[in-house]
């Protein structure tokens, strides 16, 4: 498996340990080396997907719709190497931290919206985005991906981190993952899946493209 990283993401040494890194102002106390900031895959599902060498299709400079931006830990890294990055977060408290992360990132656009209701931000987000990154802790994660597919370019990518315990805490995660993948097939072709257990318990990384 090849190490496919977008432009603007590198593997660099921090205190003798090789880490993913992007250029930008620090956000959450991460180690820095000059203008580079370490990207912790234990705090980022997308970072875990990169560290596990999943082929995300990201090359750098893409327009991104990020669903479930929380306080900006991961989406700040995305905005370091991507183009316009729309960051959707529903909870007001983490959204305040997200706004702070955006202050030094002119390409990062925080939206205090619910990813389950894309009609509430359809007037803001441009059509034909290159990538949807989804990391939401809710039931119906496949439905969120399907309803937001309206923003995705025909040759775009969905990078989805499925949280099994958010779907159903009582079921076996493998069964949950199967159900989510089956539901996604209503609108997506799944290109790659990989368990993120090395970094995130009961999570599955999915790369897909619209049908």
N, CA and C of each residue as an Amber inpcrd file, in Angstrom:
protein
   633
   0.8580000  -1.2020000   0.0000000   0.0000000   0.0000000   0.0000000
   0.8830000   1.2380000   0.0000000   0.6530000   2.1780000  -0.9060000
   1.4920000   3.3550000  -1.0080000   1.0340000   4.4150000  -0.0110000
   1.9910000   5.2760000   0.3730000   1.6890000   6.3630000   1.2930000
   1.2040000   7.5450000   0.4690000  -0.1120000   7.7080000   0.3480000
  -0.6810000   8.7500000  -0.5010000  -1.1270000   9.9030000   0.3950000
  -0.3550000  10.9810000   0.3890000  -0.6830000  12.1630000   1.1730000
  -0.8740000  13.3440000   0.2340000  -1.8130000  14.2280000   0.5380000
  -1.9930000  15.4110000  -0.2970000  -0.8430000  16.3910000  -0.1310000
  -0.6710000  17.2760000  -1.1210000   0.2810000  18.3660000  -0.9740000
  -0.0880000  19.1750000   0.2600000   0.9120000  19.4940000   1.0590000
   0.6570000  20.2470000   2.2750000   0.5600000  19.3840000   3.5110000
   0.5970000  18.0590000   3.3340000   0.6710000  17.1300000   4.4660000
   1.9590000  16.3340000   4.3080000   2.7800000  16.3310000   5.3320000
   4.0570000  15.6270000   5.2840000   4.2620000  14.8040000   6.5430000
   5.1500000  13.8430000   6.4320000   5.6230000  13.1230000   7.6110000
   6.9320000  13.7730000   8.0530000   6.9430000  14.2960000   9.2700000
   8.1000000  15.0250000   9.7820000   8.4360000  14.5530000  11.1880000
   9.6460000  14.8390000  11.6180000  10.1140000  14.4290000  12.9310000
   9.7280000  15.4580000  13.9910000   9.1100000  14.9880000  15.0480000
   8.8280000  15.7980000  16.2270000   9.3650000  15.0510000  17.4360000
  10.3890000  15.6090000  18.0640000  11.0090000  14.9630000  19.2350000
  11.4080000  13.5230000  18.9200000  11.9630000  13.3150000  17.7340000
  12.4720000  12.0010000  17.3600000  11.4230000  11.0250000  16.8690000
  10.1580000  11.4680000  16.7860000   9.0800000  10.5950000  16.3230000
   8.5030000  11.1440000  15.0290000   8.3380000  10.2690000  14.0330000
   7.7530000  10.7000000  12.7740000   6.2550000  10.8720000  12.9320000
   5.7570000  12.0360000  12.5290000   4.3350000  12.3520000  12.6730000
   3.8320000  12.9970000  11.3970000   2.5550000  12.8590000  11.1270000
   1.9190000  13.6800000  10.1100000   1.9710000  15.1360000  10.5550000
   2.0370000  16.0530000   9.5900000   2.1050000  17.4660000   9.9430000
   1.5620000  18.3210000   8.8140000   1.0180000  19.4910000   9.1990000
   0.5970000  20.5090000   8.2420000   1.1730000  21.8480000   8.6960000
   1.2250000  22.8080000   7.7740000   1.6940000  24.1500000   8.1040000
   0.5190000  25.0000000   8.5800000   0.6680000  25.6150000   9.7500000
  -0.3930000  26.4860000  10.2370000  -0.2100000  26.8150000  11.7030000
  -1.0120000  27.7560000  12.1750000  -0.9750000  28.1320000  13.5820000
  -1.4990000  26.9890000  14.4420000  -0.8620000  26.7010000  15.6030000
  -1.3510000  25.6310000  16.4780000  -2.7420000  25.9380000  17.0130000
  -3.4980000  24.8690000  17.2910000  -4.8930000  25.0080000  17.6950000
  -5.1690000  24.3550000  19.0380000  -4.6090000  23.1730000  19.2850000
  -5.0110000  22.4090000  20.4710000  -3.8080000  21.9290000  21.2970000
  -2.7250000  22.6940000  21.2690000  -1.5480000  22.3500000  22.0420000
  -0.6830000  21.2790000  21.4150000  -0.8290000  21.0770000  20.1110000
  -0.0590000  20.0750000  19.3980000   1.4070000  20.5040000  19.2830000
   2.3510000  19.5490000  19.2010000   3.7570000  19.9040000  19.0140000
   3.9670000  20.6810000  17.7130000   4.8960000  21.6320000  17.7440000
   5.2030000  22.4030000  16.5480000   6.7000000  22.3620000  16.2820000
   7.0510000  22.5520000  15.0230000   8.4450000  22.6460000  14.5990000
   8.4990000  23.7100000  13.5190000   8.8500000  24.9380000  13.9220000
   8.7820000  26.0470000  12.9920000   7.3320000  26.3060000  12.6130000
   7.0580000  26.2960000  11.3040000   5.6870000  26.5460000  10.8460000
   4.8610000  25.2720000  10.7340000   5.4720000  24.1380000  11.0730000
   4.7760000  22.8470000  10.9770000   4.1520000  22.4710000  12.3110000
   2.9560000  21.8860000  12.2510000   2.2580000  21.4180000  13.4540000
   1.9290000  19.9380000  13.3080000   2.2020000  19.1770000  14.3630000
   1.9530000  17.7330000  14.3290000   0.4630000  17.4620000  14.3210000
   0.0870000  16.4240000  13.5760000  -1.3160000  16.0100000  13.4190000
  -1.4710000  14.6620000  14.1170000  -2.2180000  14.6470000  15.2070000
  -2.3310000  13.4740000  16.0630000  -3.4610000  12.5640000  15.5860000
  -3.1560000  11.3780000  15.0310000  -4.2170000  10.4950000  14.5400000
  -5.0980000   9.9370000  15.6500000  -4.6280000  10.0120000  16.9030000
  -5.4660000   9.5700000  18.0170000  -6.5680000  10.5820000  18.3430000
  -6.4390000  11.7900000  17.7960000  -7.4600000  12.8190000  18.0180000
  -8.1720000  13.1890000  16.7290000  -7.9010000  12.4510000  15.6580000
  -8.4490000  12.8130000  14.3490000  -8.7010000  11.5660000  13.5300000
  -9.9650000  11.3410000  13.1470000 -10.2610000  10.1590000  12.3220000
  -9.6480000  10.2960000  10.9350000  -9.6810000  11.5020000  10.3590000
  -9.0450000  11.6770000   9.0590000  -7.5430000  11.4950000   9.1730000
  -6.9480000  11.9920000  10.2450000  -5.5290000  11.7610000  10.4750000
  -5.2150000  10.2790000  10.5710000  -6.0940000   9.5240000  11.2240000
  -5.9180000   8.0710000  11.3060000  -6.0000000   7.4320000   9.9250000
  -6.9270000   7.9030000   9.0950000  -7.0540000   7.3630000   7.7430000
  -5.7780000   7.6200000   6.9410000  -5.2030000   8.8130000   7.0920000
  -3.9270000   9.0960000   6.4360000  -2.8170000   8.2040000   6.9850000
  -2.7560000   8.0780000   8.3170000  -1.6730000   7.3060000   8.9310000
  -1.7710000   5.8260000   8.5540000  -2.9870000   5.3460000   8.3200000
  -3.1930000   3.9600000   7.8880000  -3.0700000   3.8050000   6.3710000
  -2.7030000   4.9000000   5.7060000  -2.4150000   4.9020000   4.2740000
  -3.6240000   4.5380000   3.4130000  -4.8040000   4.9540000   3.8700000
  -5.9780000   4.8230000   3.0160000  -5.8560000   5.8190000   1.8490000
  -6.3320000   5.4200000   0.6910000  -6.2430000   6.2550000  -0.4970000
  -7.4540000   7.1780000  -0.5360000  -7.3160000   8.3560000   0.0680000
  -8.4350000   9.2810000   0.2030000  -8.7320000  10.0280000  -1.0920000
  -7.8020000  10.0570000  -2.0130000  -7.9790000  10.8270000  -3.2350000
  -7.6460000  12.2980000  -3.0780000  -7.3370000  12.7410000  -1.8530000
  -6.9890000  14.1390000  -1.6240000  -5.6110000  14.4420000  -2.1990000
  -5.5070000  15.5580000  -2.8920000  -4.2280000  15.9790000  -3.4620000
  -3.7690000  17.3170000  -2.8980000  -4.6720000  18.0550000  -2.2470000
  -4.3820000  19.3970000  -1.7500000  -5.0740000  20.4360000  -2.6010000
  -5.6350000  21.4510000  -1.9620000  -6.3020000  22.5260000  -2.6770000
  -7.7700000  22.2980000  -2.9660000  -8.3210000  21.1560000  -2.5780000
  -9.7290000  20.8510000  -2.8510000 -10.6770000  21.7280000  -2.0280000
 -11.8840000  21.9130000  -2.5490000 -12.9690000  22.5060000  -1.7760000
 -13.5900000  21.4080000  -0.9180000 -13.7330000  21.6790000   0.3800000
 -14.1330000  20.6550000   1.3480000 -15.3750000  21.1010000   2.1160000
 -16.2980000  20.1710000   2.2970000 -17.3970000  20.3210000   3.2460000
 -17.1270000  19.3670000   4.3900000 -16.9010000  19.9110000   5.5810000
 -16.5530000  19.0980000   6.7450000 -17.7570000  19.0670000   7.6850000
 -18.2920000  17.8820000   7.9050000 -19.4730000  17.6970000   8.7430000
 -19.0480000  17.1540000  10.1060000 -19.3720000  17.8910000  11.1530000
 -18.9740000  17.4820000  12.4950000 -17.6240000  18.0570000  12.8740000
 -17.4610000  19.3630000  12.6670000 -16.1510000  19.9960000  12.8450000
 -15.7360000  20.1260000  14.3030000 -16.6830000  20.0520000  15.2320000
 -16.3980000  20.1690000  16.6710000 -15.5740000  21.4300000  16.9300000
 -14.5240000  21.3290000  17.7380000 -13.7530000  22.5150000  18.1190000
 -12.6620000  22.8610000  17.1130000 -12.5580000  22.0850000  16.0420000
 -11.6210000  22.4430000  14.9820000 -10.3270000  21.6630000  14.9600000
 -10.2090000  20.6310000  15.7730000  -8.9640000  19.8710000  15.8230000
  -8.5490000  19.3740000  14.4460000  -9.4380000  18.6440000  13.7700000
  -9.0950000  18.1000000  12.4620000  -9.3120000  19.0980000  11.3440000
 -10.4210000  19.8180000  11.3720000 -10.7310000  20.6960000  10.2430000
  -9.7020000  21.8180000  10.1190000  -9.0310000  22.1770000  11.2110000
  -7.9750000  23.1810000  11.1030000  -6.8120000  22.6440000  10.2830000
  -6.4860000  21.3520000  10.4490000  -5.4510000  20.7390000   9.6140000
  -5.8990000  20.6910000   8.1570000  -7.1780000  20.3510000   7.9440000
  -7.6950000  20.2890000   6.5780000  -7.5670000  21.6520000   5.9070000
  -7.9540000  22.6990000   6.6180000  -7.8750000  24.0390000   6.0440000
  -6.4340000  24.4750000   5.8000000  -5.4680000  23.8420000   6.4600000
  -4.0580000  24.1530000   6.2270000  -3.6080000  23.7290000   4.8270000
  -4.2130000  22.6550000   4.2740000  -3.7490000  22.1670000   2.9740000
  -4.8230000  22.1880000   1.8830000  -6.0870000  22.3930000   2.2530000
  -7.1730000  22.3690000   1.2740000  -7.4880000  23.7800000   0.7800000
  -8.4660000  23.8600000  -0.0920000  -8.9940000  25.1390000  -0.5270000
 -10.0900000  25.5880000   0.4170000 -11.1370000  26.2330000  -0.0870000
 -12.2440000  26.6450000   0.7740000 -12.7940000  25.4550000   1.5640000
 -12.9030000  25.6340000   2.8800000 -13.2960000  24.5450000   3.7680000
 -14.4750000  24.9940000   4.6080000 -15.6480000  24.4240000   4.3410000
 -16.8660000  24.7480000   5.0720000 -16.9970000  23.7830000   6.2440000
 -17.0320000  24.3260000   7.4580000 -16.9820000  23.5130000   8.6690000
 -18.3150000  23.5960000   9.4000000 -19.0890000  22.5160000   9.3720000
 -20.4140000  22.4830000   9.9720000 -20.3330000  21.8920000  11.3720000
 -20.8150000  22.6360000  12.3540000 -20.8540000  22.1610000  13.7380000
 -22.1170000  22.6740000  14.4040000 -22.8080000  21.7990000  15.1090000
 -24.1150000  22.1110000  15.6920000 -24.0260000  22.6680000  17.1060000
 -23.0680000  22.1800000  17.9120000 -23.0110000  22.5400000  19.3300000
 -22.3180000  23.8910000  19.5190000 -22.9550000  24.8120000  20.2340000
 -22.3870000  26.1550000  20.3670000 -21.0250000  26.2010000  21.0590000
 -20.8000000  25.3760000  22.0880000 -19.5290000  25.4770000  22.8290000
 -18.3260000  25.1380000  21.9570000 -18.2750000  23.9710000  21.3030000
 -17.1310000  23.7220000  20.4240000 -17.0730000  24.6820000  19.2450000
 -18.2230000  25.1850000  18.8180000 -18.2260000  26.1290000  17.6990000
 -17.4600000  27.4000000  18.0490000 -17.4450000  27.7960000  19.3210000
 -16.6670000  28.9730000  19.7150000 -15.1780000  28.7180000  19.5020000
 -14.7170000  27.5180000  19.8630000 -13.3140000  27.1700000  19.6180000
 -13.0280000  27.1010000  18.1180000 -14.0010000  26.6060000  17.3650000
 -13.8540000  26.5330000  15.9100000 -13.6740000  27.9290000  15.3190000
 -14.4240000  28.8940000  15.8220000 -14.2880000  30.2670000  15.3500000
 -12.8920000  30.8040000  15.6190000 -12.3240000  30.4580000  16.7690000
 -10.9630000  30.8910000  17.0830000  -9.9630000  30.2780000  16.1180000
 -10.1450000  28.9930000  15.8010000  -9.2310000  28.3320000  14.8580000
  -9.3050000  28.9820000  13.4830000 -10.4770000  29.5130000  13.1440000
 -10.6720000  30.1100000  11.8230000 -10.0740000  31.5020000  11.7180000
  -9.7500000  32.1260000  12.8410000  -9.2700000  33.5030000  12.8030000
  -7.9940000  33.6470000  11.9860000  -7.1280000  32.6320000  12.0150000
  -5.8710000  32.6950000  11.2670000  -5.9350000  31.8750000   9.9840000
  -7.1320000  31.4340000   9.6050000  -7.2880000  30.5860000   8.4190000
  -8.3790000  31.1700000   7.5240000  -7.9960000  32.0080000   6.5740000
  -9.0000000  32.6790000   5.7420000  -9.8000000  31.7280000   4.8580000
  -9.3150000  30.4890000   4.6800000 -10.0660000  29.5330000   3.8540000
 -11.0470000  28.6940000   4.6670000 -11.0940000  28.8870000   5.9840000
 -11.9560000  28.0960000   6.8640000 -13.2020000  28.8900000   7.2180000
 -14.3720000  28.3140000   6.8750000 -15.6460000  29.0010000   7.0710000
 -16.5270000  28.2120000   8.0440000 -16.5590000  28.5950000   9.3340000
 -17.3900000  27.8850000  10.3120000 -18.8780000  28.1670000  10.0860000
 -19.6870000  27.1130000  10.2130000 -21.1390000  27.2290000  10.0750000
 -21.7820000  26.5620000  11.2900000 -22.4990000  27.3290000  12.1020000
 -23.2040000  26.7800000  13.2610000 -24.5240000  26.2040000  12.7690000
 -24.4370000  24.9780000  12.2450000 -25.5870000  24.3250000  11.6310000
 -25.5900000  22.8470000  12.0080000 -26.7050000  22.1760000  11.7040000
 -26.8850000  20.7510000  11.9710000 -26.6580000  19.9820000  10.6690000
 -25.6730000  19.0840000  10.6640000 -25.3490000  18.3260000   9.4510000
 -26.5060000  17.4630000   8.9810000 -27.4830000  17.2040000   9.8550000
 -28.6600000  16.4350000   9.4650000 -29.6760000  17.2850000   8.7090000
 -29.4100000  18.5870000   8.6140000 -30.3400000  19.5070000   7.9570000
 -29.5950000  20.3530000   6.9270000 -29.1280000  19.7290000   5.8470000
 -28.3110000  20.4650000   4.8720000 -29.0430000  21.6300000   4.2200000
 -30.3770000  21.6040000   4.2550000 -31.1170000  22.7150000   3.6590000
 -30.8460000  24.0290000   4.3890000 -30.3640000  23.9500000   5.6490000
 -30.1190000  25.1690000   6.4210000 -28.8150000  25.8530000   6.0340000
 -27.9500000  25.1670000   5.3090000 -26.6980000  25.8100000   4.8630000
 -26.4790000  25.6780000   3.3570000 -27.4960000  25.2240000   2.6410000
 -27.3700000  25.0600000   1.1900000 -27.1270000  26.3910000   0.4810000
 -27.5970000  27.4950000   1.0800000 -27.4060000  28.8040000   0.4560000
 -25.9960000  29.3340000   0.6500000 -25.2040000  28.6840000   1.5170000
 -23.8460000  29.1460000   1.8190000 -22.8070000  28.2770000   1.1210000
 -22.9890000  26.9780000   1.1840000 -21.9930000  26.0410000   0.6570000
 -22.1240000  25.9740000  -0.8630000 -20.9840000  26.1560000  -1.5350000
 -21.0210000  26.0930000  -2.9940000 -21.3150000  24.6670000  -3.4570000
 -21.9170000  24.5460000  -4.6150000 -22.1700000  23.2250000  -5.1650000
 -20.8810000  22.6590000  -5.7510000 -20.8730000  21.3670000  -5.9820000
 -19.7160000  20.6940000  -6.5750000 -18.4670000  20.7990000  -5.7050000
 -18.6030000  20.5940000  -4.3890000 -17.4060000  20.5020000  -3.5570000
 -16.6580000  19.2210000  -3.9290000 -15.3590000  19.2330000  -3.7340000
 -14.5310000  18.0890000  -4.1210000 -14.5920000  16.9520000  -3.1070000
 -14.7430000  17.3090000  -1.8420000 -14.6520000  16.3140000  -0.7720000
 -15.6500000  16.6330000   0.3340000 -16.3410000  15.6080000   0.8150000
 -17.0720000  15.6880000   2.0720000 -16.3200000  14.8400000   3.0930000
 -15.9280000  15.4570000   4.1880000 -15.3680000  14.7280000   5.3250000
 -16.4480000  14.6990000   6.3930000 -16.8130000  13.5080000   6.8510000
 -17.9060000  13.3950000   7.8210000 -17.4430000  12.6740000   9.0740000
 -17.6410000  13.3310000  10.2160000 -17.2890000  12.7810000  11.5240000
 -18.3270000  13.2550000  12.5200000 -19.5250000  12.6690000  12.4470000
 -20.6230000  13.0980000  13.3040000 -21.0370000  11.9580000  14.2320000
 -21.3180000  12.3210000  15.4790000 -21.7300000  11.3310000  16.4760000
 -23.2530000  11.3470000  16.5730000 -23.9010000  10.6040000  15.6830000
 -25.3580000  10.5830000  15.6620000 -25.8240000   9.2720000  15.0500000
 -27.0620000   8.9100000  15.3110000 -27.6780000   7.8240000  14.5560000
 -27.9030000   8.2790000  13.1150000 -27.9630000   7.3270000  12.2180000
 -28.2480000   7.6730000  10.8390000 -27.0890000   8.3380000  10.1280000
 -25.8760000   7.8570000  10.3610000 -24.7100000   8.4800000   9.7430000
 -24.7200000   8.3130000   8.2210000 -25.2410000   7.1800000   7.7300000
 -25.3640000   7.0040000   6.2810000 -26.3480000   8.0140000   5.7130000
 -27.4420000   8.2520000   6.4210000 -28.4340000   9.2130000   5.9500000
 -27.8460000  10.6160000   5.8570000 -27.0240000  10.9950000   6.8280000
 -26.3630000  12.3040000   6.7750000 -25.5060000  12.4020000   5.5140000
 -24.7450000  11.3530000   5.2300000 -23.8870000  11.3510000   4.0400000
 -24.7120000  11.4370000   2.7650000 -25.8250000  10.7160000   2.7280000
 -26.6680000  10.7170000   1.5330000 -27.3370000  12.0730000   1.3150000
 -27.7960000  12.7030000   2.3890000 -28.4880000  13.9750000   2.2420000
 -27.5340000  15.1130000   1.8880000 -26.2610000  14.9720000   2.2560000
 -25.2750000  15.9890000   1.9160000 -24.6000000  15.7330000   0.5780000
 -24.9200000  14.6060000  -0.0510000 -24.3290000  14.2930000  -1.3510000
 -24.7130000  15.3210000  -2.4070000 -25.7610000  16.0790000  -2.1600000
 -26.1850000  17.1150000  -3.1090000 -25.0940000  18.1480000  -3.3660000
 -24.1560000  18.3030000  -2.4220000 -23.0960000  19.2950000  -2.5650000
 -21.8760000  18.7470000  -3.3010000 -21.8070000  17.4350000  -3.4870000
 -20.5800000  16.7840000  -3.9370000 -20.5010000  16.7400000  -5.4610000
 -19.3310000  17.0670000  -5.9900000 -19.0960000  16.9700000  -7.4280000
 -19.2130000  15.5150000  -7.8760000 -19.5080000  15.3100000  -9.1610000
 -19.7000000  13.9550000  -9.6910000 -18.4720000  13.0770000  -9.4830000
 -17.2830000  13.6890000  -9.5200000 -16.0570000  12.9230000  -9.3150000
 -15.4670000  13.1650000  -7.9300000 -16.3150000  13.6350000  -6.9900000
 -15.8540000  13.9420000  -5.6420000 -15.6960000  12.7000000  -4.7820000
 -15.3050000  12.9240000  -3.5360000 -15.0670000  11.8380000  -2.5940000
 -15.7790000  12.1160000  -1.2700000 -16.3000000  11.0530000  -0.6810000
 -16.7920000  11.0580000   0.6940000 -15.7590000  10.3370000   1.5520000
 -15.2950000  11.0060000   2.5950000 -14.3870000  10.4090000   3.5730000
 -15.1480000  10.3640000   4.8960000 -15.6190000   9.1880000   5.2350000
 -16.5670000   9.0150000   6.3370000 -15.9410000   8.1880000   7.4490000
 -16.0320000   8.6950000   8.6750000 -15.6490000   7.9300000   9.8590000
 -16.9200000   7.5010000  10.5660000 -17.2340000   6.2100000  10.5110000
 -18.4570000   5.6830000  11.1150000 -18.2030000   5.3460000  12.5760000
 -19.0230000   5.9000000  13.4600000 -18.9300000   5.6210000  14.8920000
 -20.0060000   4.6010000  15.2370000 -19.5940000   3.3460000  15.4470000
 -20.5680000   2.2810000  15.6850000 -21.4130000   2.5550000  16.9220000
 -20.7970000   3.0700000  17.9840000 -21.5160000   3.2580000  19.2430000
 -22.5290000   4.3900000  19.1670000 -22.3700000   5.2860000  18.1960000
 -23.3750000   6.3310000  18.0120000 -24.6010000   5.7910000  17.2970000
 -24.4200000   4.7640000  16.4660000 -25.5450000   4.1430000  15.7730000
 -26.3540000   3.2730000  16.7270000 -25.6650000   2.3880000  17.4450000
 -26.3510000   1.4730000  18.3690000 -25.3100000   0.8690000  19.3040000
 -25.3350000   1.3010000  20.5440000 -24.3200000   0.8720000  21.5040000
 -24.4660000  -0.6000000  21.8730000 -25.6320000  -1.1990000  21.5890000
 -25.8830000  -2.5850000  22.0010000 -25.4530000  -3.6060000  20.9540000
 -25.2010000  -3.1810000  19.7200000 -24.9250000  -4.1240000  18.6400000
 -23.4300000  -4.2980000  18.4090000 -23.0880000  -5.4080000  17.7830000
 -21.7060000  -5.6480000  17.4050000 -21.2940000  -4.6030000  16.3630000
 -20.1540000  -3.9360000  16.5570000 -19.7490000  -2.9000000  15.6000000
 -19.6570000  -3.4010000  14.1660000 -19.2090000  -4.6250000  13.9620000
 -19.0850000  -5.1450000  12.5950000 -20.4440000  -5.1750000  11.8940000
 -21.4930000  -5.5250000  12.6450000 -22.8400000  -5.5410000  12.0650000
 -23.3100000  -4.1310000  11.7500000 -22.9850000  -3.1860000  12.6200000
 -23.3400000  -1.7890000  12.3700000 -22.6500000  -1.3010000  11.1040000
 -21.3750000  -1.6090000  10.9630000 -20.6270000  -1.1590000   9.7900000
 -21.2310000  -1.7300000   8.5050000 -21.6530000  -2.9860000   8.5560000
 -22.2760000  -3.5950000   7.3830000 -23.5580000  -2.8560000   7.0030000
 -24.3610000  -2.5170000   7.9930000 -25.6210000  -1.8180000   7.7250000
 -25.3720000  -0.4240000   7.1510000 -24.3890000   0.2670000   7.6950000
 -24.0840000   1.6120000   7.2030000 -23.6100000   1.5490000   5.7580000
 -22.7370000   0.5860000   5.4540000 -22.2580000   0.4560000   4.0760000
 -23.4040000   0.1160000   3.1210000 -24.2960000  -0.7550000   3.5510000
 -25.4320000  -1.1120000   2.7010000 -26.3120000   0.1020000   2.4270000
 -26.5320000   0.9280000   3.4500000 -27.3520000   2.1250000   3.2690000
 -26.6610000   3.1390000   2.3660000 -25.3460000   3.2700000   2.4970000
 -24.6100000   4.2140000   1.6720000 -24.7300000   3.8940000   0.1900000
 -24.8980000   2.6200000  -0.1330000 -24.9090000   2.2100000  -1.5330000
 -26.1060000   2.7480000  -2.3040000 -27.0550000   3.3760000  -1.6030000
 -28.1430000   4.0620000  -2.2960000 -27.6280000   5.2510000  -3.1050000
 -26.4760000   5.7930000  -2.6920000 -25.9800000   6.9750000  -3.3900000
 -24.4910000   7.0100000  -3.6460000 -23.7700000   6.0250000  -3.1080000
 -22.3210000   6.0380000  -3.2120000 -21.7830000   4.6760000  -3.6570000
 -20.6530000   4.7160000  -4.3180000 -19.8540000   3.5150000  -4.5690000
 -18.7140000   3.5080000  -3.5670000 -18.6220000   2.4730000  -2.7620000
 -17.5810000   2.3960000  -1.7430000 -16.2840000   1.9060000  -2.3750000
 -15.2200000   2.6810000  -2.2070000 -13.9310000   2.3760000  -2.8160000
 -12.9800000   1.6630000  -1.8640000 -13.0700000   1.9940000  -0.5830000
 -12.1480000   1.3980000   0.3950000 -12.7380000   1.5320000   1.7880000
 -12.5200000   0.5280000   2.6080000 -12.8820000   0.6040000   4.0220000
 -11.7200000   0.0790000   4.8530000 -11.6060000   0.5980000   6.0660000
 -10.5870000   0.0900000   6.9770000 -10.9800000   0.4280000   8.4110000
 -10.8580000  -0.5500000   9.2760000 -11.1070000  -0.2930000  10.6960000
 -10.0370000   0.6470000  11.2350000 -10.4450000   1.5650000  12.0860000
  -9.5360000   2.5610000  12.6570000  -9.1200000   2.1950000  14.0770000
  -9.2180000   0.9080000  14.4090000  -9.0070000   0.4470000  15.7880000
  -7.6690000   0.8630000  16.3700000  -6.6400000   0.9910000  15.5370000
  -5.3220000   1.3630000  16.0570000  -5.3550000   2.7190000  16.7510000
  -6.3540000   3.5340000  16.3980000  -6.4390000   4.8860000  16.9390000
  -7.7860000   5.2020000  17.5760000  -8.8680000   4.5870000  17.0590000
 -10.2200000   4.9220000  17.5110000 -11.0530000   3.6490000  17.6130000
 -11.4620000   3.3090000  18.8200000 -12.2160000   2.0840000  19.0550000
 -13.5760000   2.1370000  18.3680000 -13.9400000   1.0380000  17.7200000
 -15.2730000   0.8750000  17.1100000 -15.5680000   1.9490000  16.0680000
 -14.5700000   2.2560000  15.2520000 -14.7330000   3.1880000  14.1370000
 -14.2960000   2.5200000  12.8440000 -14.9780000   2.8770000  11.7660000
 -14.6260000   2.4060000  10.4300000 -14.4060000   3.6080000   9.5210000
 -13.2870000   3.6120000   8.7980000 -13.0360000   4.6310000   7.7890000
 -13.5520000   4.1560000   6.4370000 -14.2560000   5.0180000   5.7360000
 -14.8080000   4.6870000   4.4150000 -14.4280000   5.7760000   3.4260000
 -13.9410000   5.3480000   2.2620000 -13.7520000   6.2380000   1.1140000
 -14.7690000   5.8310000   0.0600000 -15.5510000   6.7820000  -0.4310000
 -16.5940000   6.4760000  -1.4020000 -16.7140000   7.6170000  -2.4090000
 -17.3760000   7.3350000  -3.5210000 -17.6530000   8.3770000  -4.5040000
 -19.1250000   8.2900000  -4.8920000 -19.7040000   9.3950000  -5.3470000
 -21.1270000   9.3600000  -5.6860000 -21.4000000   8.4860000  -6.8970000
 -22.5520000   7.8420000  -6.8930000 -22.9660000   7.0220000  -8.0440000
 -23.5280000   7.9300000  -9.1410000
